[in-house]
Coordinates of C-alpha atoms in Angstrom, one line a residue:
M220 CA -51.7 61.0 -62.2
V221 CA -50.0 60.4 -58.9
H222 CA -47.5 63.1 -57.9
P223 CA -44.0 61.6 -57.7
R224 CA -42.6 61.0 -54.2
K225 CA -40.2 63.7 -52.9
I226 CA -37.5 62.3 -50.7
A227 CA -35.0 65.1 -50.9
G228 CA -35.3 68.8 -50.0
A229 CA -36.3 69.4 -46.4
I230 CA -34.3 66.4 -45.1
A231 CA -31.1 68.4 -44.6
L232 CA -33.1 71.0 -42.6
A233 CA -35.0 68.6 -40.4
L234 CA -32.9 65.5 -39.6
G235 CA -30.4 67.1 -37.3
L236 CA -33.0 68.1 -34.7
I237 CA -33.7 65.0 -32.7
G238 CA -32.5 61.5 -31.7
V239 CA -34.6 58.4 -30.8
S240 CA -33.5 55.2 -29.1
H241 CA -33.7 51.8 -30.8
A242 CA -33.5 48.3 -29.5
T243 CA -33.8 44.8 -31.0
G244 CA -34.2 41.3 -29.7
N245 CA -32.0 38.3 -30.5
P246 CA -34.1 35.1 -30.6
K247 CA -32.6 31.9 -32.0
S248 CA -32.5 31.9 -35.8
T249 CA -32.7 29.4 -38.6
F250 CA -30.6 31.7 -40.7
D251 CA -27.1 33.0 -40.1
N252 CA -27.6 36.5 -41.6
V253 CA -30.1 38.8 -43.3
V254 CA -29.3 40.9 -46.4
T255 CA -31.7 43.3 -48.0
F256 CA -32.1 45.0 -51.4
G257 CA -34.9 47.2 -52.5
D258 CA -36.6 50.6 -52.3
S259 CA -38.1 52.8 -49.6
L260 CA -40.2 49.9 -48.2
S261 CA -37.0 48.2 -47.2
D262 CA -34.6 51.2 -46.6
A263 CA -33.4 51.1 -43.0
G264 CA -31.9 54.6 -43.3
N265 CA -29.6 54.9 -46.4
I266 CA -31.5 57.8 -47.9
S267 CA -31.5 59.6 -44.5
L268 CA -27.7 59.0 -44.0
Y269 CA -27.0 60.1 -47.5
E270 CA -28.7 63.4 -47.0
V271 CA -27.6 64.0 -43.4
P272 CA -24.8 61.6 -42.5
G273 CA -24.6 62.6 -38.9
F274 CA -28.2 62.1 -38.0
Q275 CA -28.9 59.2 -35.6
P276 CA -30.8 57.0 -35.7
P277 CA -31.5 57.5 -39.4
Q278 CA -35.1 58.1 -40.5
K279 CA -37.1 55.5 -42.4
F280 CA -40.2 55.5 -44.6
T281 CA -42.7 54.8 -41.8
T282 CA -44.0 56.4 -38.6
N283 CA -40.5 57.0 -37.1
P284 CA -38.9 55.8 -34.9
G285 CA -40.7 52.5 -35.8
N286 CA -39.0 49.7 -37.7
I287 CA -39.8 48.7 -41.2
T288 CA -40.9 45.2 -42.2
V289 CA -37.5 43.7 -43.0
Q290 CA -36.1 45.1 -39.7
N291 CA -38.9 43.4 -37.8
V292 CA -38.3 40.1 -39.6
A293 CA -34.5 40.3 -39.0
A294 CA -35.1 41.1 -35.3
A295 CA -37.3 38.1 -34.9
L296 CA -34.6 36.0 -36.5
G297 CA -32.0 37.4 -34.1
Y298 CA -30.4 40.1 -36.1
S299 CA -30.2 43.9 -36.1
L300 CA -30.7 45.1 -39.7
T301 CA -29.1 48.5 -40.4
A302 CA -28.4 50.6 -43.4
S303 CA -25.4 49.7 -45.5
L304 CA -24.1 53.3 -45.2
A305 CA -23.8 52.6 -41.5
G306 CA -22.0 49.3 -42.1
G307 CA -25.1 47.2 -42.1
N308 CA -26.6 44.6 -44.5
D309 CA -29.5 46.7 -45.7
Y310 CA -28.6 47.9 -49.2
A311 CA -32.1 49.2 -50.1
W312 CA -32.5 52.9 -50.9
G313 CA -35.6 55.1 -50.8
G314 CA -36.6 56.0 -54.4
A315 CA -34.8 53.1 -56.0
G316 CA -36.4 51.3 -58.9
V317 CA -35.3 48.1 -60.5
N318 CA -34.5 49.8 -63.8
N319 CA -35.5 53.5 -63.1
N320 CA -35.6 55.4 -59.9
S321 CA -38.7 57.5 -59.0
P322 CA -38.7 61.1 -60.3
G323 CA -37.2 63.5 -57.8
T324 CA -34.8 60.9 -56.3
P325 CA -31.3 62.2 -55.5
A326 CA -28.9 61.4 -58.3
G327 CA -26.6 59.3 -56.1
V328 CA -29.3 56.7 -55.2
P329 CA -28.4 53.3 -56.8
T330 CA -31.1 51.3 -58.6
I331 CA -31.9 47.9 -57.3
T332 CA -29.9 46.5 -60.2
T333 CA -26.9 48.5 -59.2
Q334 CA -27.4 47.5 -55.5
I335 CA -27.2 43.8 -56.4
N336 CA -24.5 44.0 -59.0
T337 CA -22.3 46.0 -56.7
Y338 CA -22.9 43.5 -53.9
L339 CA -22.1 40.6 -56.1
A340 CA -18.9 42.2 -57.2
S341 CA -17.6 42.2 -53.6
H342 CA -19.4 39.0 -52.6
P343 CA -19.1 36.6 -55.7
T344 CA -20.0 33.6 -53.5
L345 CA -23.1 34.2 -51.4
D346 CA -23.9 32.6 -48.0
S347 CA -26.3 29.8 -48.6
H348 CA -27.6 30.0 -45.1
A349 CA -28.4 33.7 -45.2
L350 CA -31.9 35.1 -45.8
Y351 CA -31.9 37.6 -48.7
T352 CA -34.8 40.0 -49.2
M353 CA -35.9 41.9 -52.3
W354 CA -38.8 44.3 -52.7
G355 CA -39.0 46.6 -55.8
G356 CA -41.0 47.8 -58.7
A357 CA -43.0 50.6 -57.2
N358 CA -40.6 53.3 -58.3
D359 CA -40.4 51.9 -61.8
I360 CA -44.2 52.4 -61.9
F361 CA -43.9 56.0 -60.7
Y362 CA -41.2 56.6 -63.3
A363 CA -43.3 54.9 -66.0
T364 CA -46.4 57.1 -65.3
T365 CA -44.4 60.1 -66.6
T366 CA -44.5 58.5 -70.1
P367 CA -48.0 56.8 -70.3
A368 CA -47.5 55.6 -73.9
T369 CA -44.7 53.2 -72.9
A370 CA -45.7 52.6 -69.3
Q371 CA -46.7 49.0 -69.6
T372 CA -43.6 48.1 -71.7
Q373 CA -41.4 49.7 -69.0
I374 CA -43.2 47.8 -66.2
V375 CA -42.8 44.5 -67.9
A376 CA -39.1 45.1 -68.5
A377 CA -38.7 46.1 -64.8
A378 CA -40.4 42.9 -63.6
Q379 CA -38.3 40.8 -66.0
Q380 CA -35.2 42.5 -64.7
E381 CA -36.1 41.7 -61.1
V382 CA -36.5 38.0 -62.0
K383 CA -33.0 38.2 -63.7
L384 CA -31.6 39.7 -60.5
L385 CA -33.1 36.9 -58.4
G386 CA -31.5 34.4 -60.7
Q387 CA -28.1 36.1 -60.3
L388 CA -28.4 35.8 -56.5
Q389 CA -29.3 32.1 -56.8
A390 CA -26.4 31.5 -59.2
A391 CA -24.1 33.1 -56.7
G392 CA -25.3 30.7 -54.0
A393 CA -28.4 32.3 -52.4
R394 CA -30.8 29.6 -51.3
N395 CA -33.4 31.6 -49.4
I396 CA -34.7 34.8 -51.1
L397 CA -37.7 36.6 -49.6
V398 CA -39.6 38.2 -52.5
F399 CA -42.5 40.6 -52.0
N400 CA -44.8 41.4 -54.9
L401 CA -46.2 44.9 -55.2
P402 CA -49.1 46.0 -53.1
N403 CA -52.0 47.4 -55.0
I404 CA -50.7 51.0 -55.4
G405 CA -54.1 52.1 -56.7
L406 CA -55.5 51.6 -53.1
T407 CA -53.0 54.0 -51.5
P408 CA -54.1 57.4 -50.3
E409 CA -52.0 59.2 -52.8
A410 CA -53.6 57.2 -55.7
Q411 CA -57.1 57.7 -54.3
E412 CA -56.5 61.4 -54.0
A413 CA -55.4 61.6 -57.6
G414 CA -58.8 60.3 -58.7
A415 CA -60.5 57.1 -59.9
S416 CA -58.8 57.1 -63.3
A417 CA -55.3 57.4 -61.9
A418 CA -56.0 54.9 -59.2
S419 CA -57.3 52.4 -61.8
D420 CA -54.2 52.9 -63.9
L421 CA -51.9 52.2 -60.9
T422 CA -53.9 49.1 -60.0
T423 CA -53.4 47.9 -63.6
L424 CA -49.7 48.6 -63.6
S425 CA -49.3 46.9 -60.2
A426 CA -51.1 43.8 -61.6
I427 CA -49.0 43.8 -64.8
Y428 CA -45.8 43.9 -62.8
N429 CA -46.9 41.2 -60.4
N430 CA -48.1 38.9 -63.2
Q431 CA -44.7 39.2 -64.9
L432 CA -42.8 38.7 -61.7
N433 CA -45.0 35.8 -60.7
A434 CA -44.4 34.1 -64.1
G435 CA -40.7 34.6 -63.7
I436 CA -40.2 33.3 -60.2
G437 CA -42.2 30.2 -61.1
K438 CA -39.2 29.3 -63.3
L439 CA -36.5 29.9 -60.7
G440 CA -36.9 26.7 -58.8
V441 CA -36.7 26.2 -55.1
G442 CA -35.4 29.0 -53.0
I443 CA -37.9 31.8 -53.4
I444 CA -40.0 32.7 -50.4
P445 CA -43.0 34.6 -51.9
V446 CA -44.9 37.2 -49.9
N447 CA -48.3 38.3 -51.4
A448 CA -48.4 41.9 -50.4
F449 CA -51.0 42.7 -53.1
A450 CA -53.5 40.3 -51.5
L451 CA -52.7 41.3 -48.0
L452 CA -53.3 45.0 -48.6
S453 CA -56.6 44.3 -50.4
Q454 CA -57.7 42.1 -47.4
V455 CA -56.8 44.7 -44.8
I456 CA -58.5 47.6 -46.7
A457 CA -61.6 45.5 -47.2
N458 CA -61.9 44.8 -43.4
P459 CA -59.6 47.1 -41.5
G460 CA -61.1 46.7 -38.1
R461 CA -60.4 42.9 -38.1
Y462 CA -56.7 43.7 -38.3
G463 CA -56.7 46.5 -35.8
F464 CA -56.8 49.5 -38.0
T465 CA -59.2 52.4 -37.7
N466 CA -58.1 54.4 -40.8
V467 CA -56.9 53.1 -44.1
T468 CA -57.5 56.2 -46.3
I469 CA -55.8 59.1 -44.5
P470 CA -52.0 59.1 -43.8
A471 CA -51.0 59.3 -40.2
C472 CA -48.4 62.0 -41.0
G473 CA -50.9 64.0 -42.9
I474 CA -52.0 64.5 -46.5
G475 CA -49.0 65.5 -48.7
S476 CA -46.5 64.3 -46.1
S477 CA -43.3 62.3 -46.6
S478 CA -42.9 59.7 -43.8
V479 CA -39.1 59.9 -43.9
L480 CA -39.6 63.4 -42.5
C481 CA -42.3 62.3 -40.0
G482 CA -42.1 61.6 -36.3
P483 CA -44.3 61.8 -33.2
Q484 CA -45.8 65.0 -32.0
G485 CA -43.1 67.1 -30.4
S486 CA -40.3 65.6 -32.4
G487 CA -39.5 68.8 -34.3
L488 CA -39.8 67.1 -37.7
P489 CA -41.7 68.7 -40.6
Y490 CA -44.5 66.2 -40.3
T491 CA -45.9 64.5 -37.1
Y492 CA -48.5 62.0 -36.2
A493 CA -51.0 61.9 -33.3
P494 CA -50.4 59.5 -30.5
G495 CA -51.5 56.0 -31.4
T496 CA -52.0 56.6 -35.1
N497 CA -48.6 55.0 -35.8
N498 CA -50.4 51.7 -35.0
S499 CA -54.0 52.4 -35.8
Y500 CA -53.6 54.0 -39.2
L501 CA -52.5 51.8 -42.2
F502 CA -50.6 54.4 -44.1
A503 CA -47.8 56.8 -42.7
D504 CA -47.9 59.0 -45.9
G505 CA -49.5 58.6 -49.3
V506 CA -47.8 55.3 -50.1
H507 CA -45.8 54.0 -47.1
P508 CA -47.0 51.8 -44.2
T509 CA -47.1 52.9 -40.6
T510 CA -45.2 51.1 -37.9
G511 CA -48.3 49.0 -37.2
A512 CA -48.6 48.0 -40.8
D513 CA -45.0 47.1 -41.0
K514 CA -45.4 44.9 -37.9
M515 CA -48.4 43.2 -39.5
L516 CA -46.5 42.4 -42.7
A517 CA -43.6 41.0 -40.7
Q518 CA -46.0 38.7 -38.9
V519 CA -47.1 37.4 -42.3
V520 CA -43.5 36.8 -43.3
L521 CA -42.6 35.1 -40.0
S522 CA -45.7 32.9 -40.2
E523 CA -44.5 31.7 -43.6
L524 CA -41.0 30.9 -42.3
A525 CA -42.5 29.0 -39.3
A526 CA -45.1 27.0 -41.3
P527 CA -42.8 24.3 -42.7
Q528 CA -41.3 23.8 -39.3
Q529 CA -44.7 23.0 -37.8
I530 CA -45.8 20.9 -40.7
S531 CA -42.5 18.8 -40.5
L532 CA -44.0 17.2 -37.4
L533 CA -46.6 15.4 -39.6
Q534 CA -43.9 12.9 -40.7
E535 CA -43.0 12.1 -37.1
A536 CA -46.5 11.4 -35.9
P537 CA -47.1 8.0 -37.6
L538 CA -43.8 6.8 -36.3
A539 CA -45.2 7.1 -32.7
A540 CA -48.4 5.3 -33.7
V541 CA -46.8 2.4 -35.6
T542 CA -44.0 1.7 -33.1
T543 CA -46.6 1.6 -30.3
Q544 CA -48.6 -0.9 -32.3
T545 CA -45.6 -3.0 -33.2
A546 CA -44.5 -3.0 -29.5
A547 CA -47.8 -4.7 -28.7
V548 CA -47.0 -7.4 -31.3
R549 CA -43.5 -7.8 -29.8
N550 CA -45.0 -8.3 -26.4
E551 CA -46.9 -11.2 -27.9
M552 CA -43.7 -12.6 -29.4
T553 CA -41.7 -12.3 -26.2
A554 CA -44.4 -13.9 -24.1
D555 CA -45.1 -16.8 -26.5
N556 CA -45.5 -19.4 -23.7
F557 CA -49.2 -18.9 -23.0
G558 CA -50.2 -22.5 -23.5
S559 CA -53.3 -22.4 -25.8
T560 CA -53.0 -23.2 -29.4
T561 CA -55.1 -20.2 -30.5
R562 CA -55.0 -16.9 -28.7
A563 CA -56.6 -13.4 -29.2
F564 CA -55.4 -10.2 -27.5
A565 CA -56.2 -6.6 -27.2
N566 CA -53.9 -3.8 -26.0
I567 CA -54.8 -0.2 -25.5
N568 CA -52.1 2.4 -25.0
Y569 CA -52.4 6.0 -23.9
S570 CA -49.3 8.2 -24.5
N571 CA -48.3 11.8 -24.0
Q572 CA -45.7 12.8 -26.5
Q573 CA -44.0 16.2 -26.2
F574 CA -41.8 17.5 -29.0
D575 CA -39.4 20.0 -27.6
Q576 CA -39.0 23.5 -29.1
S577 CA -36.0 23.9 -31.3
A578 CA -34.6 26.0 -34.0
G579 CA -36.5 23.8 -36.5
A580 CA -39.8 23.1 -34.8
P581 CA -42.3 24.6 -32.3
K582 CA -43.1 22.9 -28.9
T583 CA -45.9 20.5 -29.6
T584 CA -47.8 18.2 -27.3
S585 CA -49.6 15.1 -28.6
N586 CA -52.1 13.0 -26.7
N587 CA -52.3 9.6 -28.3
V588 CA -54.6 6.6 -28.0
D589 CA -53.6 3.4 -29.8
L590 CA -55.6 0.2 -29.8
T591 CA -54.1 -3.0 -31.1
V592 CA -56.0 -6.2 -31.5
G593 CA -54.9 -9.5 -32.9
A594 CA -54.8 -13.3 -32.8
D595 CA -52.1 -15.9 -33.3
V596 CA -51.9 -19.7 -33.5
H597 CA -49.2 -22.3 -32.7
A598 CA -48.2 -23.7 -36.0
T599 CA -45.9 -26.1 -34.3
D600 CA -44.7 -26.6 -30.7
N601 CA -42.0 -23.9 -31.4
I602 CA -43.5 -21.6 -34.0
S603 CA -46.4 -19.2 -33.8
A604 CA -47.9 -16.9 -36.4
G605 CA -50.3 -14.0 -35.9
V606 CA -52.0 -11.0 -37.4
G607 CA -53.1 -7.8 -35.9
L608 CA -54.9 -4.5 -36.5
G609 CA -53.9 -1.2 -35.0
I610 CA -56.0 1.9 -34.7
G611 CA -54.4 5.2 -33.5
E612 CA -56.0 8.5 -32.7
H613 CA -53.5 11.3 -32.1
Y614 CA -54.4 14.9 -31.1
A615 CA -51.5 17.4 -31.3
D616 CA -51.5 21.0 -30.1
V617 CA -48.7 23.4 -31.1
S618 CA -47.6 25.9 -28.5
G619 CA -49.1 29.3 -29.4
G620 CA -51.9 27.8 -31.5
G621 CA -52.5 25.2 -34.2
G622 CA -52.0 21.5 -34.4
Y623 CA -53.3 18.4 -36.1
D624 CA -55.5 15.3 -35.7
L625 CA -54.1 12.0 -36.9
Q626 CA -55.9 8.7 -37.5
A627 CA -53.5 5.8 -38.1
I628 CA -54.8 2.4 -39.2
T629 CA -52.2 -0.4 -39.4
G630 CA -52.3 -4.0 -40.5
L631 CA -49.7 -6.2 -38.8
A632 CA -48.4 -9.8 -39.2
Y633 CA -45.7 -11.6 -37.2
L634 CA -43.9 -15.0 -37.0
T635 CA -42.0 -16.1 -33.9
W636 CA -39.9 -19.1 -32.9
H637 CA -39.0 -20.2 -29.4
S638 CA -37.0 -23.1 -27.9
G639 CA -36.1 -23.2 -24.3
G640 CA -35.0 -19.8 -23.3
A641 CA -34.3 -18.6 -26.8
Y642 CA -36.8 -16.7 -29.0
A643 CA -36.7 -14.9 -32.3
G644 CA -39.1 -13.5 -34.8
T645 CA -40.0 -11.1 -37.5
Y646 CA -43.0 -8.8 -38.0
G647 CA -44.2 -6.4 -40.7
D648 CA -46.7 -3.6 -40.9
F649 CA -48.5 -1.5 -43.5
G650 CA -50.7 1.5 -42.6
Q651 CA -52.6 4.5 -43.7
A652 CA -52.4 7.9 -42.0
S653 CA -55.2 10.4 -42.3
Y654 CA -54.7 14.0 -41.1
T655 CA -57.5 16.4 -40.4
N656 CA -57.6 19.8 -38.8
V657 CA -54.0 20.5 -39.7
N658 CA -54.2 24.1 -38.4
R659 CA -51.8 27.0 -38.3
V660 CA -52.7 29.8 -36.0
F661 CA -50.9 33.1 -35.9
M662 CA -51.5 36.9 -35.6
V663 CA -51.9 39.2 -38.5
G664 CA -52.2 42.6 -36.9
D665 CA -54.9 42.1 -34.2
Y666 CA -56.5 39.2 -36.2
R667 CA -56.0 35.7 -35.0
T668 CA -55.6 34.0 -38.3
H669 CA -56.4 30.3 -38.9
E670 CA -55.2 28.4 -41.9
S671 CA -56.3 24.8 -42.2
G672 CA -55.8 21.8 -44.4
K673 CA -55.9 18.0 -44.5
T674 CA -53.8 15.3 -46.0
D675 CA -53.1 11.6 -46.1
G676 CA -50.1 9.3 -45.9
S677 CA -48.9 5.7 -45.7
Y678 CA -46.2 3.7 -44.0
L679 CA -44.5 0.4 -44.4
G680 CA -42.2 -1.4 -41.9
L681 CA -40.3 -4.6 -41.1
G682 CA -38.8 -5.7 -37.8
F683 CA -36.7 -8.4 -36.3
H684 CA -36.8 -9.3 -32.6
G685 CA -35.0 -11.8 -30.5
G686 CA -33.5 -12.6 -27.1
Y687 CA -32.8 -15.2 -24.5
W688 CA -34.2 -15.9 -21.0
F689 CA -31.8 -17.2 -18.3
D690 CA -33.5 -18.9 -15.4
V691 CA -32.2 -17.6 -12.1
G692 CA -34.2 -19.2 -9.4
S693 CA -37.7 -17.8 -9.6
L694 CA -36.5 -15.0 -12.0
K695 CA -35.9 -14.9 -15.7
T696 CA -33.4 -12.4 -17.1
G697 CA -31.6 -11.9 -20.4
P698 CA -30.7 -9.8 -23.3
L699 CA -33.0 -8.7 -26.1
V700 CA -32.4 -7.1 -29.5
N701 CA -34.8 -5.4 -31.9
V702 CA -34.2 -3.9 -35.4
E703 CA -37.1 -2.0 -37.0
Y704 CA -37.3 -0.2 -40.2
Q705 CA -40.2 2.2 -41.1
N706 CA -40.8 4.2 -44.2
I707 CA -43.4 7.0 -43.9
K708 CA -44.7 9.1 -46.7
I709 CA -47.0 12.1 -46.3
D710 CA -48.8 13.6 -49.3
G711 CA -48.4 17.2 -50.2
Y712 CA -51.5 19.4 -49.7
S713 CA -52.8 23.0 -49.9
E714 CA -54.6 24.9 -47.2
G715 CA -58.1 25.9 -48.0
G716 CA -58.7 29.4 -49.5
N717 CA -56.6 31.7 -51.5
D718 CA -56.0 34.5 -49.1
A719 CA -52.6 36.2 -48.6
T720 CA -51.5 33.7 -45.9
S721 CA -52.8 30.4 -47.1
M722 CA -50.0 28.0 -48.1
W723 CA -49.2 24.7 -49.8
F724 CA -46.7 22.0 -48.6
G725 CA -44.9 19.4 -50.6
R726 CA -44.7 15.7 -50.1
Q727 CA -42.7 14.5 -47.1
E728 CA -40.9 11.2 -46.4
R729 CA -39.4 9.9 -43.1
N730 CA -37.2 6.8 -42.9
A731 CA -36.4 5.3 -39.5
L732 CA -34.0 2.4 -38.8
I733 CA -34.2 1.8 -35.1
S734 CA -31.9 -0.6 -33.4
T735 CA -32.5 -1.6 -29.8
L736 CA -30.3 -3.4 -27.4
G737 CA -31.8 -4.1 -24.0
W738 CA -32.1 -6.3 -21.0
G739 CA -35.2 -7.9 -19.5
L740 CA -36.2 -9.2 -16.1
Q741 CA -39.3 -10.9 -15.0
G742 CA -40.4 -12.7 -11.8
H743 CA -43.2 -14.8 -10.5
W744 CA -45.5 -14.1 -7.6
Q745 CA -48.5 -16.1 -6.3
M746 CA -51.3 -13.9 -4.9
S747 CA -54.3 -15.9 -3.7
N748 CA -55.2 -18.0 -6.7
M749 CA -53.6 -15.6 -9.2
D750 CA -50.2 -15.8 -10.8
L751 CA -48.4 -12.5 -11.1
T752 CA -45.5 -11.9 -13.4
P753 CA -43.8 -8.5 -12.8
F754 CA -41.5 -7.5 -15.6
A755 CA -39.1 -4.7 -16.6
E756 CA -36.9 -3.8 -19.6
L757 CA -34.3 -1.2 -20.2
G758 CA -33.1 -0.5 -23.7
W759 CA -30.7 1.7 -25.6
N760 CA -32.1 2.8 -29.0
H761 CA -30.3 4.2 -32.1
D762 CA -32.1 5.5 -35.2
S763 CA -29.4 5.5 -37.9
R764 CA -31.8 7.2 -40.4
A765 CA -32.8 10.1 -38.1
S766 CA -32.0 13.5 -39.7
T767 CA -33.5 16.9 -40.0
D768 CA -36.9 16.8 -41.7
M769 CA -37.0 19.1 -44.8
V770 CA -40.3 20.6 -46.0
T771 CA -41.0 22.4 -49.3
A772 CA -43.6 25.1 -49.1
G773 CA -45.1 28.1 -50.9
V774 CA -48.1 30.4 -50.8
N775 CA -51.3 29.6 -52.7
G776 CA -51.6 33.0 -54.4
M777 CA -48.1 33.2 -55.9
N778 CA -45.5 31.1 -57.6
G779 CA -42.2 30.4 -55.8
S780 CA -41.2 27.7 -53.4
F781 CA -38.6 27.2 -50.6
D782 CA -37.2 24.4 -48.5
M783 CA -37.1 24.8 -44.8
A784 CA -35.4 22.7 -42.2
G785 CA -37.9 21.3 -39.6
F786 CA -37.9 18.9 -36.8
T787 CA -34.7 17.0 -36.0
P788 CA -35.3 13.8 -34.1
D789 CA -32.6 12.5 -31.7
K790 CA -30.6 9.6 -32.9
N791 CA -30.1 8.0 -29.5
W792 CA -32.3 7.6 -26.5
G793 CA -33.1 5.2 -23.7
S794 CA -36.3 3.4 -23.0
A795 CA -37.8 1.8 -20.0
N796 CA -40.7 -0.6 -19.8
A797 CA -42.2 -2.0 -16.5
G798 CA -45.4 -3.7 -15.5
V799 CA -47.1 -6.8 -14.4
R800 CA -49.0 -9.6 -16.0
A801 CA -51.8 -11.4 -14.2
Q802 CA -53.1 -14.9 -14.9
I803 CA -56.7 -14.1 -14.2
T804 CA -58.0 -17.6 -15.2
S805 CA -56.5 -20.5 -17.0
N806 CA -57.6 -18.9 -20.3
V807 CA -57.3 -15.2 -19.5
L808 CA -54.2 -13.1 -19.0
G809 CA -54.2 -9.4 -18.3
W810 CA -51.4 -6.8 -18.0
V811 CA -50.6 -3.2 -17.2
S812 CA -47.4 -1.5 -17.9
Y813 CA -45.6 1.8 -18.3
N814 CA -43.2 2.8 -21.1
G815 CA -41.1 5.9 -21.4
H816 CA -38.2 7.5 -23.1
F817 CA -35.2 9.1 -21.3
S818 CA -32.1 10.9 -22.5
D819 CA -34.0 12.0 -25.6
N820 CA -33.0 15.5 -26.6
S821 CA -35.9 16.0 -29.1
Q822 CA -38.9 14.8 -27.3
R823 CA -40.4 13.3 -24.2
Y824 CA -42.6 10.2 -24.3
N825 CA -44.6 8.5 -21.5
S826 CA -47.3 5.9 -21.9
I827 CA -49.6 3.5 -20.1
N828 CA -50.6 0.1 -21.5
L829 CA -53.6 -2.1 -20.6
G830 CA -54.1 -5.4 -22.2
V831 CA -55.8 -8.8 -22.1
K832 CA -55.3 -12.1 -23.9
F833 CA -57.7 -15.0 -24.3
G834 CA -56.8 -18.6 -25.0
F835 CA -59.0 -21.0 -26.9

């Protein structure tokens, strides 16, 4: 049987001896606060301040003065998470259980149930934009092992109570709750020291708790961000060197130590660790992680929070492909004065598209090649009709690692009318999007982790185009207008594997309604025996359906799902198009042009077009 954790006693003798500096960063956050409930794994100093109120900074259950997991997460989101006894938002206490505290815990330590009920009494309406975290259950197991006959019943009740508490937070308005399941307590040094039978019992109780918790959070709906600590600990212990650990069996602070009383050599605390072991050892004491392990777990959490933001770009990618291909069709409609009755064309476009980094998406660069081929006929002197096929290959790289490959295949049809200087027409498109190598790359400890998946999608669009050419000497100039609607749907998918960090993502949908008002200009030059037509267009574009892309996600090994705001496209931007057409022979027309966006706050876009048209 595992000996109960001792968190009182020598604290009052030791914690007045030293002080250690502490600093946090403040990056841009997608949440406006972080609030924590739980036990010693999330206690930012409450038990320390309770025993010795004047000690600063308060000790934590790790290799002090390092931060615990939730503090690292909060710091990455832009917040300093401190103990509630110091006026902060961390209400977790060492020794706290969901229903029953660990044996030996000071009498004044509130259970997790008490933590949340007390908080809700003073905060009946919760901040829907805050990140709440909960990690509990381990101390209920330590308590239950003192009465083996009823241990499993107690563990089931504790897990059910945690689910109830999560439901209370949701009912009060919480929309993002980070929920850790229990690590495999049977793999901890304290459990292993107690013998194979005790370790096996603790593994069984950990699994019972997690299974009950998992079943419960599966019924809570969207708003649970699950963290599979059980799978992660098992992975790291199975291959510690991969993640940067040299020892996963001996505590850095020594056998029989308590990490809340542990600091570096020379700190004067009852327990100390050798230089470097705070990062190279997995365990600080018999059950608590070191600073390095806490950093690693925070990396996993942050990768989960970032994943939907990266995946949100999938619904933007087909829009670039199809609008490039419909632009090739509009070029045919605008220049419908190439005398032959039957014509075929081909247009190839290379574009560089850069999505800017924002609170909702990482910086991403996509190199795109789109080929559009088609043919049209003069149905009458004033009406032409045509069809086309577009094939796009887009290769995107996310800053820091990851990306996706997109193949977009589009069928197009168009009808245009012209009379004198006036022209008008309509066009439609339908396409299939195929994504491969949808990769996320992030660090877990020292291991550069790759999670990969693939998915498909479709898109359907309709556009109207028109304008008027005024003759001004050898020049033509005039207004143009275009309205284009696109509906893009991306299937949900799961990443391969079932490790601690593999995830699934829900179905996505993007609607765009882009209105363009512009002005065109074209001239006429004679060079040797070749007619040249330089042209330029400036446009103002407004996407009335542009909004923040939302993505639903979860992890493969646990229930629970959450929505995360992703990429936000700009509603307004300018566009410029300039190039030259060349009448190579009486039946062959070629062109080259540049197209780009400006005053777009969400992305940069530049492209080069090459095309040719044949008349028959």
